[in-house]
GROMACS .gro file of C-alpha atoms in nm:
model
  452
    1UNK     CA    1  -4.809   0.806   1.124
    2UNK     CA    2  -4.511   1.014   1.014
    3UNK     CA    3  -4.319   0.895   1.321
    4UNK     CA    4  -4.361   0.531   1.222
    5UNK     CA    5  -4.250   0.617   0.868
    6UNK     CA    6  -3.935   0.777   1.010
    7UNK     CA    7  -3.868   0.464   1.215
    8UNK     CA    8  -3.904   0.244   0.908
    9UNK     CA    9  -3.661   0.460   0.708
   10UNK     CA   10  -3.406   0.462   0.988
   11UNK     CA   11  -3.431   0.088   1.037
   12UNK     CA   12  -3.404   0.012   0.664
   13UNK     CA   13  -3.088   0.221   0.634
   14UNK     CA   14  -2.926   0.041   0.925
   15UNK     CA   15  -3.022  -0.297   0.776
   16UNK     CA   16  -2.871  -0.193   0.441
   17UNK     CA   17  -2.539  -0.119   0.611
   18UNK     CA   18  -2.544  -0.450   0.800
   19UNK     CA   19  -2.617  -0.646   0.481
   20UNK     CA   20  -2.337  -0.469   0.302
   21UNK     CA   21  -2.091  -0.593   0.560
   22UNK     CA   22  -1.998  -0.251   0.694
   23UNK     CA   23  -2.008  -0.114   1.046
   24UNK     CA   24  -2.090   0.234   1.165
   25UNK     CA   25  -1.798   0.425   1.311
   26UNK     CA   26  -1.762   0.444   1.684
   27UNK     CA   27  -1.494   0.659   1.849
   28UNK     CA   28  -1.443   0.407   2.130
   29UNK     CA   29  -1.415   0.102   1.905
   30UNK     CA   30  -1.389   0.225   1.550
   31UNK     CA   31  -1.293  -0.107   1.393
   32UNK     CA   32  -1.003   0.026   1.187
   33UNK     CA   33  -0.655   0.166   1.234
   34UNK     CA   34  -0.505   0.462   1.053
   35UNK     CA   35  -0.134   0.493   0.974
   36UNK     CA   36   0.014   0.816   0.840
   37UNK     CA   37   0.292   0.784   0.583
   38UNK     CA   38   0.515   1.048   0.426
   39UNK     CA   39   0.783   1.079   0.163
   40UNK     CA   40   1.150   1.115   0.244
   41UNK     CA   41   1.429   1.081  -0.012
   42UNK     CA   42   1.179   0.947  -0.265
   43UNK     CA   43   1.047   0.666  -0.044
   44UNK     CA   44   0.740   0.638   0.177
   45UNK     CA   45   0.797   0.581   0.545
   46UNK     CA   46   0.608   0.580   0.872
   47UNK     CA   47   0.700   0.648   1.234
   48UNK     CA   48   0.661   0.377   1.499
   49UNK     CA   49   0.741   0.338   1.867
   50UNK     CA   50   0.868   0.001   1.986
   51UNK     CA   51   0.887  -0.154   2.332
   52UNK     CA   52   0.796  -0.060   2.686
   53UNK     CA   53   0.996   0.265   2.663
   54UNK     CA   54   0.854   0.369   2.321
   55UNK     CA   55   1.178   0.373   2.118
   56UNK     CA   56   1.113   0.576   1.799
   57UNK     CA   57   1.200   0.434   1.455
   58UNK     CA   58   1.116   0.537   1.101
   59UNK     CA   59   1.056   0.245   0.863
   60UNK     CA   60   1.017   0.207   0.488
   61UNK     CA   61   0.664   0.099   0.383
   62UNK     CA   62   0.661  -0.199   0.145
   63UNK     CA   63   0.385  -0.428   0.016
   64UNK     CA   64   0.646  -0.655  -0.146
   65UNK     CA   65   0.776  -0.768   0.193
   66UNK     CA   66   0.581  -0.909   0.483
   67UNK     CA   67   0.832  -0.874   0.768
   68UNK     CA   68   0.923  -0.584   0.990
   69UNK     CA   69   1.299  -0.534   1.025
   70UNK     CA   70   1.477  -0.293   1.258
   71UNK     CA   71   1.840  -0.231   1.348
   72UNK     CA   72   2.034  -0.263   1.673
   73UNK     CA   73   2.227   0.043   1.801
   74UNK     CA   74   2.559  -0.130   1.727
   75UNK     CA   75   2.454  -0.247   1.380
   76UNK     CA   76   2.724  -0.311   1.123
   77UNK     CA   77   2.636  -0.140   0.797
   78UNK     CA   78   2.729  -0.399   0.542
   79UNK     CA   79   2.732  -0.401   0.162
   80UNK     CA   80   2.829  -0.648  -0.105
   81UNK     CA   81   2.700  -0.980   0.029
   82UNK     CA   82   2.747  -1.273  -0.199
   83UNK     CA   83   2.418  -1.359  -0.372
   84UNK     CA   84   2.212  -1.603  -0.164
   85UNK     CA   85   1.874  -1.726  -0.290
   86UNK     CA   86   1.638  -1.674  -0.129
   87UNK     CA   87   1.696  -1.733   0.241
   88UNK     CA   88   1.973  -1.903   0.434
   89UNK     CA   89   2.010  -1.971   0.805
   90UNK     CA   90   2.365  -2.016   0.931
   91UNK     CA   91   2.529  -2.063   1.267
   92UNK     CA   92   2.661  -1.772   1.468
   93UNK     CA   93   3.022  -1.883   1.426
   94UNK     CA   94   2.990  -1.926   1.049
   95UNK     CA   95   2.820  -1.591   1.015
   96UNK     CA   96   3.086  -1.403   1.210
   97UNK     CA   97   3.359  -1.550   0.996
   98UNK     CA   98   3.188  -1.423   0.678
   99UNK     CA   99   3.129  -1.062   0.779
  100UNK     CA  100   3.359  -0.767   0.783
  101UNK     CA  101   3.329  -0.608   1.128
  102UNK     CA  102   3.549  -0.319   1.020
  103UNK     CA  103   3.265  -0.178   0.807
  104UNK     CA  104   3.101   0.060   1.054
  105UNK     CA  105   2.954   0.326   0.826
  106UNK     CA  106   2.645   0.493   0.968
  107UNK     CA  107   2.302   0.349   0.886
  108UNK     CA  108   2.120   0.442   1.203
  109UNK     CA  109   1.984   0.785   1.111
  110UNK     CA  110   1.622   0.664   1.098
  111UNK     CA  111   1.628   0.511   1.443
  112UNK     CA  112   1.736   0.189   1.610
  113UNK     CA  113   1.584  -0.050   1.861
  114UNK     CA  114   1.769  -0.163   2.174
  115UNK     CA  115   1.600  -0.477   2.312
  116UNK     CA  116   1.788  -0.442   2.641
  117UNK     CA  117   1.599  -0.121   2.714
  118UNK     CA  118   1.253  -0.275   2.669
  119UNK     CA  119   1.106  -0.489   2.946
  120UNK     CA  120   0.847  -0.635   2.706
  121UNK     CA  121   1.089  -0.766   2.443
  122UNK     CA  122   1.100  -1.141   2.393
  123UNK     CA  123   1.373  -1.302   2.182
  124UNK     CA  124   1.277  -1.619   2.004
  125UNK     CA  125   1.471  -1.914   2.147
  126UNK     CA  126   1.619  -2.025   1.814
  127UNK     CA  127   1.998  -1.992   1.824
  128UNK     CA  128   2.027  -1.933   1.451
  129UNK     CA  129   2.089  -1.607   1.273
  130UNK     CA  130   1.935  -1.527   0.939
  131UNK     CA  131   2.091  -1.390   0.623
  132UNK     CA  132   1.876  -1.283   0.332
  133UNK     CA  133   1.928  -1.141  -0.014
  134UNK     CA  134   1.649  -1.007  -0.230
  135UNK     CA  135   1.665  -1.206  -0.556
  136UNK     CA  136   1.581  -0.891  -0.753
  137UNK     CA  137   1.821  -0.666  -0.565
  138UNK     CA  138   2.128  -0.826  -0.412
  139UNK     CA  139   2.206  -0.508  -0.218
  140UNK     CA  140   1.925  -0.579   0.030
  141UNK     CA  141   2.079  -0.806   0.295
  142UNK     CA  142   2.061  -0.839   0.669
  143UNK     CA  143   2.130  -1.070   0.960
  144UNK     CA  144   2.007  -1.093   1.317
  145UNK     CA  145   1.747  -1.264   1.535
  146UNK     CA  146   1.370  -1.282   1.561
  147UNK     CA  147   1.187  -1.131   1.855
  148UNK     CA  148   0.855  -0.993   1.975
  149UNK     CA  149   0.752  -0.663   2.130
  150UNK     CA  150   0.472  -0.408   2.134
  151UNK     CA  151   0.451  -0.126   1.880
  152UNK     CA  152   0.256   0.199   1.861
  153UNK     CA  153   0.170   0.420   1.564
  154UNK     CA  154  -0.030   0.737   1.510
  155UNK     CA  155  -0.020   0.794   1.887
  156UNK     CA  156  -0.334   0.595   1.969
  157UNK     CA  157  -0.292   0.254   1.803
  158UNK     CA  158  -0.100  -0.019   1.987
  159UNK     CA  159  -0.029  -0.377   1.881
  160UNK     CA  160   0.107  -0.631   2.129
  161UNK     CA  161   0.370  -0.899   2.067
  162UNK     CA  162   0.447  -0.828   1.703
  163UNK     CA  163   0.715  -1.057   1.561
  164UNK     CA  164   0.998  -0.876   1.381
  165UNK     CA  165   1.363  -0.910   1.289
  166UNK     CA  166   1.631  -0.731   1.493
  167UNK     CA  167   1.937  -0.689   1.274
  168UNK     CA  168   2.299  -0.651   1.382
  169UNK     CA  169   2.410  -0.644   1.019
  170UNK     CA  170   2.219  -0.437   0.764
  171UNK     CA  171   2.312  -0.277   0.436
  172UNK     CA  172   2.027  -0.026   0.402
  173UNK     CA  173   2.000   0.314   0.569
  174UNK     CA  174   1.648   0.241   0.695
  175UNK     CA  175   1.451  -0.054   0.831
  176UNK     CA  176   1.138  -0.188   0.665
  177UNK     CA  177   0.773  -0.241   0.758
  178UNK     CA  178   0.638  -0.511   0.530
  179UNK     CA  179   0.263  -0.516   0.470
  180UNK     CA  180   0.251  -0.799   0.218
  181UNK     CA  181   0.075  -1.135   0.255
  182UNK     CA  182   0.227  -1.373   0.508
  183UNK     CA  183   0.341  -1.615   0.239
  184UNK     CA  184   0.602  -1.351   0.154
  185UNK     CA  185   0.753  -1.373   0.502
  186UNK     CA  186   1.115  -1.481   0.515
  187UNK     CA  187   1.031  -1.778   0.735
  188UNK     CA  188   0.762  -1.890   0.492
  189UNK     CA  189   1.000  -1.859   0.197
  190UNK     CA  190   1.240  -2.079   0.393
  191UNK     CA  191   0.972  -2.345   0.433
  192UNK     CA  192   0.893  -2.257   0.793
  193UNK     CA  193   0.562  -2.172   0.959
  194UNK     CA  194   0.414  -1.830   0.884
  195UNK     CA  195   0.348  -1.587   1.168
  196UNK     CA  196   0.105  -1.299   1.210
  197UNK     CA  197   0.262  -0.986   1.063
  198UNK     CA  198   0.118  -0.639   1.133
  199UNK     CA  199  -0.197  -0.655   0.914
  200UNK     CA  200  -0.275  -1.006   1.045
  201UNK     CA  201  -0.210  -0.916   1.407
  202UNK     CA  202  -0.447  -0.619   1.388
  203UNK     CA  203  -0.723  -0.870   1.309
  204UNK     CA  204  -0.617  -1.117   1.579
  205UNK     CA  205  -0.623  -0.844   1.842
  206UNK     CA  206  -0.969  -0.723   1.728
  207UNK     CA  207  -0.847  -0.384   1.613
  208UNK     CA  208  -0.972  -0.463   1.262
  209UNK     CA  209  -1.223  -0.722   1.144
  210UNK     CA  210  -1.069  -0.818   0.811
  211UNK     CA  211  -0.712  -0.847   0.687
  212UNK     CA  212  -0.766  -0.563   0.441
  213UNK     CA  213  -0.608  -0.221   0.407
  214UNK     CA  214  -0.650   0.072   0.173
  215UNK     CA  215  -0.378   0.316   0.070
  216UNK     CA  216  -0.389   0.656  -0.095
  217UNK     CA  217  -0.207   0.986  -0.130
  218UNK     CA  218  -0.356   1.280   0.060
  219UNK     CA  219  -0.288   1.539  -0.213
  220UNK     CA  220  -0.172   1.549  -0.574
  221UNK     CA  221   0.169   1.667  -0.453
  222UNK     CA  222   0.204   1.318  -0.300
  223UNK     CA  223   0.417   1.429  -0.007
  224UNK     CA  224   0.215   1.224   0.241
  225UNK     CA  225  -0.054   0.960   0.242
  226UNK     CA  226  -0.272   0.736   0.454
  227UNK     CA  227  -0.313   0.365   0.517
  228UNK     CA  228  -0.648   0.252   0.658
  229UNK     CA  229  -0.628  -0.098   0.803
  230UNK     CA  230  -0.966  -0.270   0.793
  231UNK     CA  231  -1.154   0.014   0.623
  232UNK     CA  232  -1.207   0.224   0.313
  233UNK     CA  233  -1.284   0.594   0.272
  234UNK     CA  234  -1.558   0.646   0.014
  235UNK     CA  235  -1.486   1.018  -0.007
  236UNK     CA  236  -1.151   0.950  -0.177
  237UNK     CA  237  -1.263   0.776  -0.500
  238UNK     CA  238  -1.543   0.750  -0.755
  239UNK     CA  239  -1.532   0.377  -0.824
  240UNK     CA  240  -1.344   0.060  -0.737
  241UNK     CA  241  -1.279  -0.246  -0.948
  242UNK     CA  242  -1.161  -0.563  -0.779
  243UNK     CA  243  -0.918  -0.799  -0.946
  244UNK     CA  244  -0.738  -1.111  -0.822
  245UNK     CA  245  -0.370  -1.093  -0.744
  246UNK     CA  246  -0.184  -1.158  -1.067
  247UNK     CA  247  -0.050  -1.514  -1.069
  248UNK     CA  248   0.252  -1.421  -1.281
  249UNK     CA  249   0.352  -1.152  -1.037
  250UNK     CA  250   0.291  -1.381  -0.740
  251UNK     CA  251   0.558  -1.612  -0.878
  252UNK     CA  252   0.796  -1.318  -0.872
  253UNK     CA  253   0.707  -1.216  -0.514
  254UNK     CA  254   0.507  -0.919  -0.633
  255UNK     CA  255   0.164  -0.810  -0.516
  256UNK     CA  256  -0.001  -0.677  -0.830
  257UNK     CA  257  -0.283  -0.717  -1.080
  258UNK     CA  258  -0.343  -0.724  -1.456
  259UNK     CA  259  -0.474  -0.453  -1.686
  260UNK     CA  260  -0.702  -0.549  -1.974
  261UNK     CA  261  -0.635  -0.258  -2.211
  262UNK     CA  262  -0.417   0.053  -2.233
  263UNK     CA  263  -0.538   0.361  -2.421
  264UNK     CA  264  -0.428   0.710  -2.516
  265UNK     CA  265  -0.727   0.941  -2.485
  266UNK     CA  266  -0.762   1.295  -2.618
  267UNK     CA  267  -1.083   1.460  -2.502
  268UNK     CA  268  -1.032   1.774  -2.709
  269UNK     CA  269  -1.014   1.593  -3.042
  270UNK     CA  270  -1.220   1.296  -2.912
  271UNK     CA  271  -0.953   1.058  -3.039
  272UNK     CA  272  -0.913   0.735  -2.846
  273UNK     CA  273  -0.623   0.515  -2.951
  274UNK     CA  274  -0.570   0.168  -2.811
  275UNK     CA  275  -0.204   0.115  -2.726
  276UNK     CA  276  -0.238  -0.243  -2.603
  277UNK     CA  277  -0.534  -0.482  -2.598
  278UNK     CA  278  -0.405  -0.787  -2.412
  279UNK     CA  279  -0.369  -0.875  -2.045
  280UNK     CA  280  -0.063  -0.708  -1.894
  281UNK     CA  281   0.072  -0.759  -1.536
  282UNK     CA  282   0.085  -0.436  -1.337
  283UNK     CA  283   0.318  -0.395  -1.040
  284UNK     CA  284   0.257  -0.127  -0.777
  285UNK     CA  285   0.550   0.059  -0.620
  286UNK     CA  286   0.501   0.380  -0.421
  287UNK     CA  287   0.877   0.395  -0.365
  288UNK     CA  288   0.950   0.423  -0.737
  289UNK     CA  289   0.914   0.787  -0.849
  290UNK     CA  290   0.863   0.710  -1.220
  291UNK     CA  291   0.642   0.450  -1.384
  292UNK     CA  292   0.751   0.184  -1.632
  293UNK     CA  293   0.602   0.053  -1.958
  294UNK     CA  294   0.732  -0.228  -2.180
  295UNK     CA  295   0.924  -0.086  -2.474
  296UNK     CA  296   0.659  -0.174  -2.733
  297UNK     CA  297   0.385   0.007  -2.538
  298UNK     CA  298   0.608   0.305  -2.460
  299UNK     CA  299   0.703   0.330  -2.828
  300UNK     CA  300   0.336   0.329  -2.930
  301UNK     CA  301   0.253   0.595  -2.670
  302UNK     CA  302   0.540   0.820  -2.776
  303UNK     CA  303   0.467   0.790  -3.146
  304UNK     CA  304   0.097   0.865  -3.094
  305UNK     CA  305   0.203   1.178  -2.907
  306UNK     CA  306   0.393   1.286  -3.218
  307UNK     CA  307   0.739   1.212  -3.076
  308UNK     CA  308   1.022   1.020  -3.235
  309UNK     CA  309   1.099   0.718  -3.018
  310UNK     CA  310   1.464   0.684  -2.907
  311UNK     CA  311   1.531   0.326  -2.796
  312UNK     CA  312   1.870   0.421  -2.650
  313UNK     CA  313   1.738   0.700  -2.424
  314UNK     CA  314   1.642   0.648  -2.061
  315UNK     CA  315   1.366   0.910  -2.094
  316UNK     CA  316   1.189   1.022  -2.409
  317UNK     CA  317   1.218   1.393  -2.486
  318UNK     CA  318   0.883   1.566  -2.530
  319UNK     CA  319   0.762   1.915  -2.614
  320UNK     CA  320   0.725   2.135  -2.309
  321UNK     CA  321   0.395   2.255  -2.458
  322UNK     CA  322   0.252   1.927  -2.330
  323UNK     CA  323   0.288   2.058  -1.974
  324UNK     CA  324  -0.015   2.278  -2.039
  325UNK     CA  325  -0.226   2.005  -2.195
  326UNK     CA  326  -0.539   1.916  -1.997
  327UNK     CA  327  -0.695   1.689  -2.258
  328UNK     CA  328  -0.458   1.395  -2.312
  329UNK     CA  329  -0.457   1.097  -2.078
  330UNK     CA  330  -0.310   0.751  -2.064
  331UNK     CA  331  -0.584   0.515  -1.946
  332UNK     CA  332  -0.558   0.165  -1.797
  333UNK     CA  333  -0.869  -0.056  -1.797
  334UNK     CA  334  -0.877  -0.342  -1.545
  335UNK     CA  335  -1.232  -0.478  -1.536
  336UNK     CA  336  -1.522  -0.535  -1.770
  337UNK     CA  337  -1.678  -0.197  -1.694
  338UNK     CA  338  -1.589   0.122  -1.878
  339UNK     CA  339  -1.410   0.260  -1.572
  340UNK     CA  340  -1.041   0.328  -1.620
  341UNK     CA  341  -0.744   0.471  -1.435
  342UNK     CA  342  -0.684   0.781  -1.646
  343UNK     CA  343  -0.370   0.981  -1.576
  344UNK     CA  344  -0.298   1.315  -1.747
  345UNK     CA  345   0.008   1.300  -1.971
  346UNK     CA  346   0.114   1.642  -1.838
  347UNK     CA  347   0.161   1.493  -1.490
  348UNK     CA  348   0.409   1.241  -1.632
  349UNK     CA  349   0.643   1.509  -1.769
  350UNK     CA  350   0.945   1.647  -1.587
  351UNK     CA  351   1.117   1.970  -1.687
  352UNK     CA  352   1.478   2.073  -1.641
  353UNK     CA  353   1.565   2.415  -1.780
  354UNK     CA  354   1.412   2.426  -2.129
  355UNK     CA  355   1.408   2.049  -2.182
  356UNK     CA  356   1.109   1.826  -2.098
  357UNK     CA  357   1.109   1.449  -2.057
  358UNK     CA  358   0.838   1.186  -2.034
  359UNK     CA  359   0.901   1.032  -1.689
  360UNK     CA  360   0.830   0.676  -1.799
  361UNK     CA  361   1.105   0.421  -1.844
  362UNK     CA  362   1.122   0.059  -1.961
  363UNK     CA  363   1.173  -0.233  -1.717
  364UNK     CA  364   1.530  -0.343  -1.662
  365UNK     CA  365   1.444  -0.716  -1.685
  366UNK     CA  366   1.293  -0.917  -1.969
  367UNK     CA  367   0.964  -0.981  -1.793
  368UNK     CA  368   0.697  -0.776  -1.976
  369UNK     CA  369   0.502  -0.578  -1.721
  370UNK     CA  370   0.380  -0.233  -1.632
  371UNK     CA  371   0.490  -0.069  -1.308
  372UNK     CA  372   0.285   0.205  -1.151
  373UNK     CA  373   0.533   0.434  -0.980
  374UNK     CA  374   0.436   0.730  -0.767
  375UNK     CA  375   0.363   0.956  -1.065
  376UNK     CA  376   0.068   0.727  -1.148
  377UNK     CA  377  -0.016   0.588  -0.805
  378UNK     CA  378  -0.087   0.934  -0.666
  379UNK     CA  379  -0.401   0.924  -0.884
  380UNK     CA  380  -0.501   0.580  -0.755
  381UNK     CA  381  -0.695   0.449  -0.455
  382UNK     CA  382  -0.586   0.095  -0.368
  383UNK     CA  383  -0.740  -0.169  -0.144
  384UNK     CA  384  -0.534  -0.479  -0.062
  385UNK     CA  385  -0.739  -0.779   0.051
  386UNK     CA  386  -0.488  -1.018   0.207
  387UNK     CA  387  -0.755  -1.276   0.294
  388UNK     CA  388  -0.914  -1.312  -0.049
  389UNK     CA  389  -0.597  -1.227  -0.245
  390UNK     CA  390  -0.763  -0.944  -0.431
  391UNK     CA  391  -0.672  -0.586  -0.510
  392UNK     CA  392  -0.933  -0.317  -0.564
  393UNK     CA  393  -0.827  -0.016  -0.767
  394UNK     CA  394  -1.003   0.312  -0.829
  395UNK     CA  395  -0.939   0.664  -0.951
  396UNK     CA  396  -0.845   0.895  -0.664
  397UNK     CA  397  -1.055   1.209  -0.630
  398UNK     CA  398  -0.909   1.516  -0.462
  399UNK     CA  399  -1.178   1.717  -0.287
  400UNK     CA  400  -1.035   1.869   0.027
  401UNK     CA  401  -1.375   2.004   0.134
  402UNK     CA  402  -1.538   1.658   0.131
  403UNK     CA  403  -1.566   1.506   0.481
  404UNK     CA  404  -1.420   1.160   0.539
  405UNK     CA  405  -1.663   0.875   0.477
  406UNK     CA  406  -1.483   0.581   0.638
  407UNK     CA  407  -1.654   0.243   0.655
  408UNK     CA  408  -1.524  -0.068   0.825
  409UNK     CA  409  -1.494  -0.388   0.619
  410UNK     CA  410  -1.631  -0.685   0.810
  411UNK     CA  411  -1.639  -1.062   0.767
  412UNK     CA  412  -1.985  -1.028   0.613
  413UNK     CA  413  -1.868  -0.814   0.321
  414UNK     CA  414  -1.980  -1.027   0.030
  415UNK     CA  415  -1.750  -0.940  -0.257
  416UNK     CA  416  -1.485  -0.710  -0.130
  417UNK     CA  417  -1.477  -0.332  -0.129
  418UNK     CA  418  -1.582  -0.282  -0.492
  419UNK     CA  419  -1.937  -0.412  -0.446
  420UNK     CA  420  -2.159  -0.142  -0.595
  421UNK     CA  421  -2.448  -0.231  -0.367
  422UNK     CA  422  -2.223  -0.184  -0.069
  423UNK     CA  423  -2.126   0.164  -0.188
  424UNK     CA  424  -2.482   0.265  -0.262
  425UNK     CA  425  -2.604   0.147   0.080
  426UNK     CA  426  -2.342   0.346   0.264
  427UNK     CA  427  -2.379   0.658   0.051
  428UNK     CA  428  -2.756   0.651   0.092
  429UNK     CA  429  -2.736   0.594   0.467
  430UNK     CA  430  -2.466   0.850   0.528
  431UNK     CA  431  -2.605   1.120   0.294
  432UNK     CA  432  -2.409   1.391   0.466
  433UNK     CA  433  -2.457   1.258   0.821
  434UNK     CA  434  -2.152   1.188   1.038
  435UNK     CA  435  -2.203   0.843   1.191
  436UNK     CA  436  -1.940   0.856   1.463
  437UNK     CA  437  -2.205   0.819   1.732
  438UNK     CA  438  -2.511   0.745   1.521
  439UNK     CA  439  -2.654   0.478   1.747
  440UNK     CA  440  -2.621   0.704   2.049
  441UNK     CA  441  -2.817   0.965   1.852
  442UNK     CA  442  -3.087   0.740   1.703
  443UNK     CA  443  -3.179   0.520   2.000
  444UNK     CA  444  -3.316   0.802   2.221
  445UNK     CA  445  -3.523   0.927   1.926
  446UNK     CA  446  -3.664   0.579   1.864
  447UNK     CA  447  -3.750   0.530   2.231
  448UNK     CA  448  -3.914   0.871   2.257
  449UNK     CA  449  -4.121   0.808   1.945
  450UNK     CA  450  -4.237   0.471   2.073
  451UNK     CA  451  -4.369   0.629   2.389
  452UNK     CA  452  -4.493   0.956   2.237
   0.00000   0.00000   0.00000
């Protein structure tokens, strides 16, 4: 009788996982791809290999772009393009007459790609070159051609025939790997047909099941992090709240969400002061070291911390005693639940000699928004759903002794990764068991019990 009870429990757990839209991990076909990222010069990058001869490049990670761009070995490092909005295609002859070939400063230190050395490279037949300027930063410009080739990352993940730009003129020191939605692709912005960028191609080639990826820092030092394409790791957060992509930010080519309230919380005195109680767009930028608050919210925060607000200062000076405070937090609420992204004020303070500054600035433009830079994002677990245009956000937990609890997101996932039932089903089923080869372990037991 006990054997049949065990069978029922095992079967019910497996059914719970299936209903939740998750799959059990399998080493041979795990259903997700992991990409390691790390910080260099204040920006997060990853290492890739391109082509049949595995040419190594290091690329900047960006969720605000959707294209991958690399540089040729003979790239011209160019600066000071005239502002072009947002995307212009010009003939080869016209382009050559507008560039300064004498500018040959080095911008190849993070690797280049030579298509002539790869037998799998395919150049798109279009005879046009592209020139692009970021409307928010006219120093980001490039020109070249579109092509396709295979890429590898983290040693064991390979994607075939990825479309990317190969630039012979570039004015950045590093190429870019865009992970944004395909409507942010340069061709789409120019009114042309979208193509499958890296997150989309992982789905098409059955490496992942959904166009979803999660991103988090590995430690509080935020020197390196992880991107999980097609999966989430439940051991890295306590809760998730899912919000739609903010429509205001979408109009500005940003991939963000909106907070509902902003609070200053003091758990020693049990004082909780609301700094802002209206919807506020929140941008997410791992490559920005410091976060940003609109001036009215920053002023309220500073004054409630007992500091005199200086509107002319880039950073607000603060008492270095705050470095030892473990009780004061700035909290951002996104959903209807009481969950919040609470960040200790002490982690937002930088010290130089005997002077301490609050490492929060105000936006340079007139658009009122909050920007989570790295000093906040290191406390955040993010899930980008590029199919349903949602972002899930949760408070990152740092428990190095906790084993990974990675679950694949499938087409059957009903609401996205925040679904509480989905979390409960997985937590209950896993309950300390490593499911890498669970079926291989359970099936022999079931068969033996049936014929006992």
